[in-house]
PDB file of C-alpha atoms and ligand atoms in Angstrom:
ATOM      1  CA  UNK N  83       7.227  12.856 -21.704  1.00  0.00           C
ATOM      2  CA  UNK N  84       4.390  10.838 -23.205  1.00  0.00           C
ATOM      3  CA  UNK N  85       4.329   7.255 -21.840  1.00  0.00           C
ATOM      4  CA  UNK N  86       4.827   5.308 -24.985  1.00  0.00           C
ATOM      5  CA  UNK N  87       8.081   7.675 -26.077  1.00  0.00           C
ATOM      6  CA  UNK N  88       9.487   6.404 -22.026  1.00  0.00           C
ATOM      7  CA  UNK N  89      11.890   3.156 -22.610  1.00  0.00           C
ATOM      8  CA  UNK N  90      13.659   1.035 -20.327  1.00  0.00           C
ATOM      9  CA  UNK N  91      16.685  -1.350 -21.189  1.00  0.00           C
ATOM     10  CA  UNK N  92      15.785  -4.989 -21.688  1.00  0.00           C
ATOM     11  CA  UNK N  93      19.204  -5.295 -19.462  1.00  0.00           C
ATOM     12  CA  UNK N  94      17.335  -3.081 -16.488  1.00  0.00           C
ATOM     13  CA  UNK N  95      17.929  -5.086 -12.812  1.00  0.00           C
ATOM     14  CA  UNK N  96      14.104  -3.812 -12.861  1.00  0.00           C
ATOM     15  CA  UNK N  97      13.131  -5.647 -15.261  1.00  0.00           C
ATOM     16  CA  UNK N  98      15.510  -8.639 -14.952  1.00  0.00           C
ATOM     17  CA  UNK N  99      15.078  -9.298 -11.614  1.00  0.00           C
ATOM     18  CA  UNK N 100      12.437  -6.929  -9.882  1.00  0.00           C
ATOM     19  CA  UNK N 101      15.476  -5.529  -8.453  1.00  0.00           C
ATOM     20  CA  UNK N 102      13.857  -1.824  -7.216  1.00  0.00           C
ATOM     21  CA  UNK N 103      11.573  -0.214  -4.791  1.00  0.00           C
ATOM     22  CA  UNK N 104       8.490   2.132  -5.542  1.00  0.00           C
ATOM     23  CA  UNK N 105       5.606   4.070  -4.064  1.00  0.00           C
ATOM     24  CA  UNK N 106       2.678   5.340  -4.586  1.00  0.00           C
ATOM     25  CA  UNK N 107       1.081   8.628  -3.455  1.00  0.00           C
ATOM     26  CA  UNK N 108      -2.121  10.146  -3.690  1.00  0.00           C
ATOM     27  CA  UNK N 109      -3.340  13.946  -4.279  1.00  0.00           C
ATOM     28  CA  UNK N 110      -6.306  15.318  -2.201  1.00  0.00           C
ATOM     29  CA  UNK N 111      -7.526  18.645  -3.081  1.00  0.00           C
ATOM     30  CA  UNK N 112      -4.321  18.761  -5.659  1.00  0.00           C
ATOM     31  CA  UNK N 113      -2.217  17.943  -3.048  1.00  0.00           C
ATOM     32  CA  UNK N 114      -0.138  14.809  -2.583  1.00  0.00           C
ATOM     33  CA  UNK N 115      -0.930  13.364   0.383  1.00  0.00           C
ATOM     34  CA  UNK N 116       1.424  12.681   4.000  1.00  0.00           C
ATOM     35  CA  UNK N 117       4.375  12.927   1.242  1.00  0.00           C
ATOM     36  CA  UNK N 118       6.875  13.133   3.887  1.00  0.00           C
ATOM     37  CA  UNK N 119       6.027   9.476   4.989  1.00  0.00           C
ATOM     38  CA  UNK N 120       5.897   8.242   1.657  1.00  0.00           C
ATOM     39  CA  UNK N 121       9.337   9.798   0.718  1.00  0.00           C
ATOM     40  CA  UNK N 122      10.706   8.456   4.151  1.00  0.00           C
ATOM     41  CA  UNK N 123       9.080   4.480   3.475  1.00  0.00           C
ATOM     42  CA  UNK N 124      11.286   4.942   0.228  1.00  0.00           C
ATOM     43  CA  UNK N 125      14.538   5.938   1.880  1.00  0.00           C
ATOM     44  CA  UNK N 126      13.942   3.017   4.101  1.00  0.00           C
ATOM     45  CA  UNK N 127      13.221   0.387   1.221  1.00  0.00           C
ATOM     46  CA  UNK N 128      16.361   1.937  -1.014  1.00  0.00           C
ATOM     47  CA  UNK N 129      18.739   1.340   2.283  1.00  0.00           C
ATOM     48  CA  UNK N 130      17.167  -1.887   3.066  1.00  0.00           C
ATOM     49  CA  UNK N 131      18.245  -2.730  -0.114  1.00  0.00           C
ATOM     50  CA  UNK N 132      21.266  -0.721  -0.880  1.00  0.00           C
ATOM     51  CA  UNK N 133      20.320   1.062  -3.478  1.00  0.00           C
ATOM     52  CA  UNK N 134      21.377   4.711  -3.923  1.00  0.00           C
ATOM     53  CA  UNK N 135      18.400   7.248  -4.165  1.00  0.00           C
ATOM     54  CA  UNK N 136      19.088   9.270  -7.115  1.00  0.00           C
ATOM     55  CA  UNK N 137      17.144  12.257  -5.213  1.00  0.00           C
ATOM     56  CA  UNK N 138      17.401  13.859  -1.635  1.00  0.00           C
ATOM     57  CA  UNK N 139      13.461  14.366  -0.390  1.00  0.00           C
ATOM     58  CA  UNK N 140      13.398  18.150  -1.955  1.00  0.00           C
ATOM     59  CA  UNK N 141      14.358  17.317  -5.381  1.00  0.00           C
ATOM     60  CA  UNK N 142      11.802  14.562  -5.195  1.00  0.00           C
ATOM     61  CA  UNK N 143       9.334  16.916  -3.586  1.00  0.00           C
ATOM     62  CA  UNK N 144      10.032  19.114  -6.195  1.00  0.00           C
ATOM     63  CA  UNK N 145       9.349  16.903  -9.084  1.00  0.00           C
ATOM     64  CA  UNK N 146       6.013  15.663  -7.683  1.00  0.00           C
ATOM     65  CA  UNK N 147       4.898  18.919  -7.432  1.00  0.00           C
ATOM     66  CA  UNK N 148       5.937  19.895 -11.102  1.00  0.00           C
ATOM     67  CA  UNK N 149       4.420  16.264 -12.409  1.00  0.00           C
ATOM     68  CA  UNK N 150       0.931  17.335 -11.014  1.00  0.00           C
ATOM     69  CA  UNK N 151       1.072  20.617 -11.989  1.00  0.00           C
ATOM     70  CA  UNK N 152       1.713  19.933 -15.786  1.00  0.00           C
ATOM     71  CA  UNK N 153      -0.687  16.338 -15.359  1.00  0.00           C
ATOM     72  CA  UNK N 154      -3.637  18.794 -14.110  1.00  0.00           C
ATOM     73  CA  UNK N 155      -5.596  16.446 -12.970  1.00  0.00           C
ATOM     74  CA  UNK N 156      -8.482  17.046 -10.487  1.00  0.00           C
ATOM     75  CA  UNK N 157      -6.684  14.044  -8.476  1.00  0.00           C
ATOM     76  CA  UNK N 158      -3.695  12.253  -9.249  1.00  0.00           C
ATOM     77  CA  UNK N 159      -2.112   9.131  -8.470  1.00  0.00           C
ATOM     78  CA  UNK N 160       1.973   9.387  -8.656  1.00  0.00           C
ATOM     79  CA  UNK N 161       3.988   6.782  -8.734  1.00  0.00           C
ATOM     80  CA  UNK N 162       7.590   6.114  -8.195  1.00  0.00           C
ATOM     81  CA  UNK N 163       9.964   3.506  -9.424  1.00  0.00           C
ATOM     82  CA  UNK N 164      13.793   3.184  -8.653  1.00  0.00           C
ATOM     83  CA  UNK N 165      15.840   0.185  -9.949  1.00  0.00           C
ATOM     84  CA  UNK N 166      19.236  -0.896  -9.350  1.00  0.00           C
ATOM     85  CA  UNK N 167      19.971   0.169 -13.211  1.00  0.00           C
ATOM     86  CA  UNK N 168      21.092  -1.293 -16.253  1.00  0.00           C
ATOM     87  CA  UNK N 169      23.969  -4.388 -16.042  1.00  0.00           C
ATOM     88  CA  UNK N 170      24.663  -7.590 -17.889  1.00  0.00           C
ATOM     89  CA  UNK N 171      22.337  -9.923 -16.502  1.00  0.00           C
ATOM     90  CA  UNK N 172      23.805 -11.107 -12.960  1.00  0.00           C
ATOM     91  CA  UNK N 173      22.298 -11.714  -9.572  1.00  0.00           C
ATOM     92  CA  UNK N 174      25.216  -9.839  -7.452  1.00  0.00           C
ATOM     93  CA  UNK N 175      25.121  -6.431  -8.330  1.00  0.00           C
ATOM     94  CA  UNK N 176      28.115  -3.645  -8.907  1.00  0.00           C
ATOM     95  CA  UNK N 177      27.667  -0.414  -7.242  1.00  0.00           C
ATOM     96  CA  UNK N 178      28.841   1.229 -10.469  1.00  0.00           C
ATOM     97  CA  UNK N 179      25.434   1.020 -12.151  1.00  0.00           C
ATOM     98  CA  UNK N 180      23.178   4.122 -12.168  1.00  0.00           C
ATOM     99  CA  UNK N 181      19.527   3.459 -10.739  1.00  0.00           C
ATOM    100  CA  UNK N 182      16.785   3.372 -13.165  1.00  0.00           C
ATOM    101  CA  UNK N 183      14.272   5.835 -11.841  1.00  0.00           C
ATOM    102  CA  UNK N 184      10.684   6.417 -13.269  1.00  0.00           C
ATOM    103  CA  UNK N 185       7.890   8.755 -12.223  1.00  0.00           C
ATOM    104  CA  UNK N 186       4.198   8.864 -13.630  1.00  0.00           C
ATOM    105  CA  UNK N 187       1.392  11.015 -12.591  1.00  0.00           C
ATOM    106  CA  UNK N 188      -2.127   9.325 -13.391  1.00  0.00           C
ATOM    107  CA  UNK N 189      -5.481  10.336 -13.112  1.00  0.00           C
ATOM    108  CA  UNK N 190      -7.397   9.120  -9.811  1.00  0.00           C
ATOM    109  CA  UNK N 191     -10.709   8.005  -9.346  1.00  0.00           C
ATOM    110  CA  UNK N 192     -11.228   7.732  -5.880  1.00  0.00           C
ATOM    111  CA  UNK N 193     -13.693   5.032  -4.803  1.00  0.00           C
ATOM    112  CA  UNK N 194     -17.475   5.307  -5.140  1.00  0.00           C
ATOM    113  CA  UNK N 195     -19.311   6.244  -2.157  1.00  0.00           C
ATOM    114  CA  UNK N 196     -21.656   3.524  -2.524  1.00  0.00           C
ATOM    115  CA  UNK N 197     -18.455   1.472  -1.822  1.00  0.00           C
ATOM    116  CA  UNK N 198     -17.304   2.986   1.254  1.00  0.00           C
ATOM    117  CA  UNK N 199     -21.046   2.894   2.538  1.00  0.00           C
ATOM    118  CA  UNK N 200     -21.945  -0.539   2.459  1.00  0.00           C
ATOM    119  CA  UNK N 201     -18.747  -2.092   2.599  1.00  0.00           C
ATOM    120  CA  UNK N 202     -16.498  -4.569   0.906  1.00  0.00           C
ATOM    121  CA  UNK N 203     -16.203  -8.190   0.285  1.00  0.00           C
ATOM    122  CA  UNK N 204     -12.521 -10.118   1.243  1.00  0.00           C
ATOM    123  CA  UNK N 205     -11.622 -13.478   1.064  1.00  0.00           C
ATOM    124  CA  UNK N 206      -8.500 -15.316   2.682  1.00  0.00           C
ATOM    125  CA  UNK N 207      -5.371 -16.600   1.314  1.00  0.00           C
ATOM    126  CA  UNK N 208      -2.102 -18.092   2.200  1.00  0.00           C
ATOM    127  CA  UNK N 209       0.716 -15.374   2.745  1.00  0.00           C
ATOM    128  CA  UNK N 210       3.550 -16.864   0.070  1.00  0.00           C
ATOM    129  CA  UNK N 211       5.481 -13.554   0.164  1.00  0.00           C
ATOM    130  CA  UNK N 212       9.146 -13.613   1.630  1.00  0.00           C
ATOM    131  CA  UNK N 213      10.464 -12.243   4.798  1.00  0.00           C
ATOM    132  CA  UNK N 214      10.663  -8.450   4.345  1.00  0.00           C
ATOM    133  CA  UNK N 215       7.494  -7.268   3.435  1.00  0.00           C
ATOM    134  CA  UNK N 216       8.431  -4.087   4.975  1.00  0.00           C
ATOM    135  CA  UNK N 217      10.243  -3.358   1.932  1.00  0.00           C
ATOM    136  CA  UNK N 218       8.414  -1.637  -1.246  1.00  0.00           C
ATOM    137  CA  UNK N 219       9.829  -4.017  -3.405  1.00  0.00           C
ATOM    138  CA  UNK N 220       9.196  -4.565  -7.016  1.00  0.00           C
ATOM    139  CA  UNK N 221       9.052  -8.319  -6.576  1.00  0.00           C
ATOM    140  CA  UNK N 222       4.883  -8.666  -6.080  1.00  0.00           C
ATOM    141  CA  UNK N 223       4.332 -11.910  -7.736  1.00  0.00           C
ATOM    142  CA  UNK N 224       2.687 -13.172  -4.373  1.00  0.00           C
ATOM    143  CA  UNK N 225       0.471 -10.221  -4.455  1.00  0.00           C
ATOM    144  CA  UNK N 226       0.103 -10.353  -7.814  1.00  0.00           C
ATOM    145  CA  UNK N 227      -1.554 -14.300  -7.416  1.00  0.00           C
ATOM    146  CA  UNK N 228      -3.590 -12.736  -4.668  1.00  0.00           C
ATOM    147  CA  UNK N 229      -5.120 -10.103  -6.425  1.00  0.00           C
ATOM    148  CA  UNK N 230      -5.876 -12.538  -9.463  1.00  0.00           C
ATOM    149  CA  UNK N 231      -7.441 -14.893  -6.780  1.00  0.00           C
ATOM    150  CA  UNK N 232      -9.365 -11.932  -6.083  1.00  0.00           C
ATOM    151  CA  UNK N 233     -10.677 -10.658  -9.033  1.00  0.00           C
ATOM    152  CA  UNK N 234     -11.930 -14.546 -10.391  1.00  0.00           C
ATOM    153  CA  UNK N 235     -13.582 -14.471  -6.727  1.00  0.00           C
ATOM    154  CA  UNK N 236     -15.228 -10.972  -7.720  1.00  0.00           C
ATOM    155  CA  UNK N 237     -14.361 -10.103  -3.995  1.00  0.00           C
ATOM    156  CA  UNK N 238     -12.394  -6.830  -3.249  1.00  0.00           C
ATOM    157  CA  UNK N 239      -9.111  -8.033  -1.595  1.00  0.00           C
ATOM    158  CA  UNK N 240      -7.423 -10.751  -0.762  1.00  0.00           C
ATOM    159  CA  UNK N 241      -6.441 -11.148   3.344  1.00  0.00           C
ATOM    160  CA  UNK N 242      -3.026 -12.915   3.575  1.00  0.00           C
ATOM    161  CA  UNK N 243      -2.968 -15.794   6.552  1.00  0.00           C
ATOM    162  CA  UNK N 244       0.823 -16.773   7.402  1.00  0.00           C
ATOM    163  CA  UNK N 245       0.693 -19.590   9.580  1.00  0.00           C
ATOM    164  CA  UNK N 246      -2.703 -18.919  10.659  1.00  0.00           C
ATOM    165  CA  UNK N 247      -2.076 -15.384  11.825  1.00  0.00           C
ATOM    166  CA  UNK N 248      -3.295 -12.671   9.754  1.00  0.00           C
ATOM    167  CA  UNK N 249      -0.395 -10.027   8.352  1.00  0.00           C
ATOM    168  CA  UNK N 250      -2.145  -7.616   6.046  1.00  0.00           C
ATOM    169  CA  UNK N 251      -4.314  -7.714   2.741  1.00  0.00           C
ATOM    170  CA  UNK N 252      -2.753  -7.735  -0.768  1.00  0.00           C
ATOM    171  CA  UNK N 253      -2.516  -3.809  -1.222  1.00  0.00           C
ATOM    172  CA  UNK N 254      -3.648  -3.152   2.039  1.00  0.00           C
ATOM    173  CA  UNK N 255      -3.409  -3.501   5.896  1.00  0.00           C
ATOM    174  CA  UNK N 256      -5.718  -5.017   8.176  1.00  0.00           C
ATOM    175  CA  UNK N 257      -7.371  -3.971  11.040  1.00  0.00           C
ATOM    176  CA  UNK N 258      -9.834  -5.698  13.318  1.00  0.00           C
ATOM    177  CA  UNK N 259     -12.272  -4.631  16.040  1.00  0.00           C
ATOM    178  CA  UNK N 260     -12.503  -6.330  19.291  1.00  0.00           C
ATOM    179  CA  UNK N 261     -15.098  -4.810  22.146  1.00  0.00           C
ATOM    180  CA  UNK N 262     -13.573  -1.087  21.769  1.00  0.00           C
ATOM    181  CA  UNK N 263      -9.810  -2.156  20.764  1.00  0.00           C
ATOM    182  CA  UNK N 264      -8.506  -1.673  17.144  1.00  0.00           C
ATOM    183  CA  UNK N 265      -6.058  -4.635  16.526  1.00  0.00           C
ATOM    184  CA  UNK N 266      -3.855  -4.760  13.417  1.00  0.00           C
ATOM    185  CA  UNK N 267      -0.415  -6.573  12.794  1.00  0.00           C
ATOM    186  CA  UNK N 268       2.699  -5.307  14.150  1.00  0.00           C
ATOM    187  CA  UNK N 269       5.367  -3.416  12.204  1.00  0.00           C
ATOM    188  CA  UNK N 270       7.669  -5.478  11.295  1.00  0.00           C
ATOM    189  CA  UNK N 271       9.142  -7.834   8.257  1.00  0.00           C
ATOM    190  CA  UNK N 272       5.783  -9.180   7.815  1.00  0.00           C
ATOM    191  CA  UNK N 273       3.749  -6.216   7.028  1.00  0.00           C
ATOM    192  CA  UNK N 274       4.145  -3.121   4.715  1.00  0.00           C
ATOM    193  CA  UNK N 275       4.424  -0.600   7.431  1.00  0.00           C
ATOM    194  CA  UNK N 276       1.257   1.227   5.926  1.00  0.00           C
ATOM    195  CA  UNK N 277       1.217   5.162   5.502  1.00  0.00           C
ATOM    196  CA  UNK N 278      -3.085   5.225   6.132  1.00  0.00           C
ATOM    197  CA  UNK N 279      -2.095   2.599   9.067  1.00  0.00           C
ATOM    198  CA  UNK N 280      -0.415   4.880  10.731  1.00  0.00           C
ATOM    199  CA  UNK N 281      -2.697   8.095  10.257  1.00  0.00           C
ATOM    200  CA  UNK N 282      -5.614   5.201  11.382  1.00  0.00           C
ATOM    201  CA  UNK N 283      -3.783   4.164  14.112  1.00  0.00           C
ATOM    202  CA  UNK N 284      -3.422   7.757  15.452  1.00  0.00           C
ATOM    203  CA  UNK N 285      -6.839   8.661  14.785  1.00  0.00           C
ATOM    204  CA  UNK N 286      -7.943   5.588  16.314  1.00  0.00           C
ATOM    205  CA  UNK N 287      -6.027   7.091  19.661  1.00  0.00           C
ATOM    206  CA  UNK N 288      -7.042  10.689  19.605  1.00  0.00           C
ATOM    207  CA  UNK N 289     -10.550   9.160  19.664  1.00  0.00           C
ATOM    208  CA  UNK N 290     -10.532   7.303  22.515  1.00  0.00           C
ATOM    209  CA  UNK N 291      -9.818   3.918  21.159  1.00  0.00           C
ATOM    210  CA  UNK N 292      -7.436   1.676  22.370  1.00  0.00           C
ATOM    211  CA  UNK N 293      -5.038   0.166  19.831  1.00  0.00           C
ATOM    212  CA  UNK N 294      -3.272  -2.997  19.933  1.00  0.00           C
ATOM    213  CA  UNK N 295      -0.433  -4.209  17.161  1.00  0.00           C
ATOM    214  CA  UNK N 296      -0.698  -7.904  17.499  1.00  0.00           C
ATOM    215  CA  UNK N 297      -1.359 -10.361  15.032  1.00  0.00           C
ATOM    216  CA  UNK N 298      -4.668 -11.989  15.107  1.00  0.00           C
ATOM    217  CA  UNK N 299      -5.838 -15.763  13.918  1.00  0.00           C
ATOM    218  CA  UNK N 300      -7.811 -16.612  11.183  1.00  0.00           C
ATOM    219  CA  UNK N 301     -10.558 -17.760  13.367  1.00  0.00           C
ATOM    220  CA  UNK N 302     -10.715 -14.345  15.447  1.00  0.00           C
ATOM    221  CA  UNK N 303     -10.648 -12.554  12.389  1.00  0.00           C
ATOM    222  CA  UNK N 304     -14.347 -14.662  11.844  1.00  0.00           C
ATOM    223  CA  UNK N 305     -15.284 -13.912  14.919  1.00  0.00           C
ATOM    224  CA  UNK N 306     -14.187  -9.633  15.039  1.00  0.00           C
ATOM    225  CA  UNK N 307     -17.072  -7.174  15.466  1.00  0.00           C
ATOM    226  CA  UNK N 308     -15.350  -5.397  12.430  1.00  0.00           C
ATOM    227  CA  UNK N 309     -12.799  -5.592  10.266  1.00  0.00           C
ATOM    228  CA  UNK N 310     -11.865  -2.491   7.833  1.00  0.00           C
ATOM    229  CA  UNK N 311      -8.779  -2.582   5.215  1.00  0.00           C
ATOM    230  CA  UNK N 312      -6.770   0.852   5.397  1.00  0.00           C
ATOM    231  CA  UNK N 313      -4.679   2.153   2.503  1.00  0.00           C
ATOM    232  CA  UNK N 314      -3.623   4.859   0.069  1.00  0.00           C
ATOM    233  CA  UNK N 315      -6.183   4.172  -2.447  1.00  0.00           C
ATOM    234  CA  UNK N 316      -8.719   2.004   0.254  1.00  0.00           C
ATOM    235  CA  UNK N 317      -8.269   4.754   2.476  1.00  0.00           C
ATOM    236  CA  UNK N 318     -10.593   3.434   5.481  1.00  0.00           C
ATOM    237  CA  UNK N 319     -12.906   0.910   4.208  1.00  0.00           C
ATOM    238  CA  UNK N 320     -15.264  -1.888   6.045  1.00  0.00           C
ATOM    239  CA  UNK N 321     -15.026  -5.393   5.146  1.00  0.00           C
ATOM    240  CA  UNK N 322     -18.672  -6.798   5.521  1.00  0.00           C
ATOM    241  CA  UNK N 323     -18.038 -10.517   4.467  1.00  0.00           C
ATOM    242  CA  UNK N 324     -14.804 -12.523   4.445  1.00  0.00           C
ATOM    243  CA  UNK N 325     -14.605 -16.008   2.874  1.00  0.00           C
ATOM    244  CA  UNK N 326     -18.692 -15.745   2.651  1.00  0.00           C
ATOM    245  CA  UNK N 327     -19.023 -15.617   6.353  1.00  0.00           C
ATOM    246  CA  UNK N 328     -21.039 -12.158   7.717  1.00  0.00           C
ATOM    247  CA  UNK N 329     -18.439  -9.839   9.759  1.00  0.00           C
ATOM    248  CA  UNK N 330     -20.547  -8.169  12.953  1.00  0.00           C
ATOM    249  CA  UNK N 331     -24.240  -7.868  11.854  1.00  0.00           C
ATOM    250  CA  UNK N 332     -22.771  -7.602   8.062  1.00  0.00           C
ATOM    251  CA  UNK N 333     -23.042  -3.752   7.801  1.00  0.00           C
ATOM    252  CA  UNK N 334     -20.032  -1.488   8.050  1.00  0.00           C
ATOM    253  CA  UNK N 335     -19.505  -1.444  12.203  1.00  0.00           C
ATOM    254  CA  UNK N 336     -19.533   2.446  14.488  1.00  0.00           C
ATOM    255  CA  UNK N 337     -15.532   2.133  15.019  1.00  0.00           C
ATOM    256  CA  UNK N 338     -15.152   1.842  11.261  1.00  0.00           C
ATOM    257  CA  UNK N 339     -17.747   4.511  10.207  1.00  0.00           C
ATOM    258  CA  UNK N 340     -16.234   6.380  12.796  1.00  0.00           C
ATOM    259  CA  UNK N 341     -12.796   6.211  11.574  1.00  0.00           C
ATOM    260  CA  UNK N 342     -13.396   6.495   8.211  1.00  0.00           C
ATOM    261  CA  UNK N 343     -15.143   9.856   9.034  1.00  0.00           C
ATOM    262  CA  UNK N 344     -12.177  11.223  11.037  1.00  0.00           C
ATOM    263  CA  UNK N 345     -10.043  10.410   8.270  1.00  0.00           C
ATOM    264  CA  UNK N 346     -11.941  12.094   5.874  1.00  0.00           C
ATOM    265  CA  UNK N 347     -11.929  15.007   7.772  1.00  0.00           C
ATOM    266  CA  UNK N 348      -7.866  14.689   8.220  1.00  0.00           C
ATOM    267  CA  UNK N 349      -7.320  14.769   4.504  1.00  0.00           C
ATOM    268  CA  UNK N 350      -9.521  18.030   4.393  1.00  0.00           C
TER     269      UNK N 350
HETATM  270  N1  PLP G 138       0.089  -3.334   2.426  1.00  0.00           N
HETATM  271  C1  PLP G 138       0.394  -3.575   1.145  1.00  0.00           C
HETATM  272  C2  PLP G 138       0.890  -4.931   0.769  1.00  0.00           C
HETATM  273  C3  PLP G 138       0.259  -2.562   0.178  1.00  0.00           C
HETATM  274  O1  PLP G 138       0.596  -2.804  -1.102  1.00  0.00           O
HETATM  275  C4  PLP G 138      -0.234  -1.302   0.576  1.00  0.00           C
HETATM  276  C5  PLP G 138      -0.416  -0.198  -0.369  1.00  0.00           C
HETATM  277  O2  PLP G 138      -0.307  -0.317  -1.534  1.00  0.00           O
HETATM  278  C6  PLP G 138      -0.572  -1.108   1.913  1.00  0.00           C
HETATM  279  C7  PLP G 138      -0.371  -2.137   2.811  1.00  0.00           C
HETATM  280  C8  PLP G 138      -1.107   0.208   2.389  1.00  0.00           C
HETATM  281  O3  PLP G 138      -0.064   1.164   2.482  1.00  0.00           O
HETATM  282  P1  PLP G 138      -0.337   2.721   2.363  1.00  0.00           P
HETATM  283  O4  PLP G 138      -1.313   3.078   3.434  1.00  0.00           O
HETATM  284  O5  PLP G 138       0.998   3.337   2.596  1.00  0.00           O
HETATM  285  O6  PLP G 138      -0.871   2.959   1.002  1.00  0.00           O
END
């Protein structure tokens, strides 16, 4: 339906309390992109949370498919949205309410070239997000005071710092180059366990990189040969500059390039 007829209940967990999970997947060539692990990060958030998927993975499969079809655009950007449903406002929740669950299909505009070629600038800032940022939760105010930090910085993301390690960027993960190892944070509670981390991390492997998940310090991340953000909409992407400081000789580093090409050539 068109977006302005959709409506959601003022009384919608959702909207009360951010009570819901959601995703967001990316089309290449048409296609949506590692689905599977998207669909699977959303089974995990709905049990961590208890919330009842209103869809087994081939009914959701199935309505992706039809969304981009009838969207036709040359790339789309899908996202999903499941709340708890629609309840007189309460903080403990009844099982007897049905989830909320919405679907769009956007057009995407992948990043410029220019972007990917020169690199980014990031700047640091506190993590203030809870303890299961595994979770695809609706709740993103932290994120969402990151990102704002951002944008009056007129830098590109915003690298969260939790106690002086670094976990992951605001809509992104971290990685960080050290001699020939690729070091990013652990899976865990304190990181979204990222889809492009993942895909990275393999690449990284099948290339003859060593990998380490470990969390790094604010000072090493100063000090790296390269950083690069990964990420559904990111994909793989140098950071050149963080908090004004010059990353590595301030260019986008081999490893990075590197990666960034295999990936490329992974999404076809
Ligand atoms: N970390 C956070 C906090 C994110 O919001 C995202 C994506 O939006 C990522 C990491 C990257 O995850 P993915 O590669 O699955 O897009």
């Amino acid at each position: 339906m068109p977006l302005a007829e959709a409506k959601v209940s003022i009384e919608d967990r959702g909207f009360q309390f951010g009570d819901g999970i959601y995703e967001v997947i990316r089309t290449y060539g048409g296609r949506p992109f590692s689905l599977e692990a998207h669909l699977a990060r959303l089974d995990r958030s709905a049990t961590a949370l208890a919330l009842t998927q209103p869809y087994s993975r081939a009914e959701w499969t199935d309505y992706i498919l039809e969304g981009i079809k009838r969207a036709d655009y040359p790339e789309a950007k899908i996202y999903l949205q499941i709340t708890r449903g629609v309840a007189p406002r309460d903080h403990a929740y009844s099982d007897e309410a049905t989830p909320t669950v919405v679907m769009t299909v956007r057009e995407f505009h992948p990043l410029d070239r220019s972007v990917q070629a020169t690199g980014v600038d990031a700047m640091t800032t506190e993590d203030i997000r809870w303890g299961r940022c595994d979770i695809k939760s609706l709740n993103l105010l932290a994120n969402v005071l990151a990102r704002q930090k951002v944008k009056q910085a007129q830098v590109f993301e915003a690298i969260l710092v939790n106690a002086g390690l670094v976990t992951e960027g605001a809509i992104s993960n971290v990685m960080v180059v050290q001699g020939e190892t690729v070091v990013t944070a652990p899976e865990g509670p304190r990181i979204l366990s990222g889809v492009t981390r993942g895909i990275v991390l393999d690449l990284a492997l099948s290339e003859g990189l060593s990998i380490q998940e470990r969390f790094v310090s604010q000072p090493d991340l100063y000090e790296a040969n390269e950083v690069f953000l990964t990420g559904t909409t990111v994909e793989v992407l140098a950071v050149i500059r963080i908090d004004g400081k010059v990353i590595g000789d301030g260019r986008p580093g081999p490893i990075a390039q590197r990666l960034a090409a295999s990936f490329t050539s992974r999404v076809g």
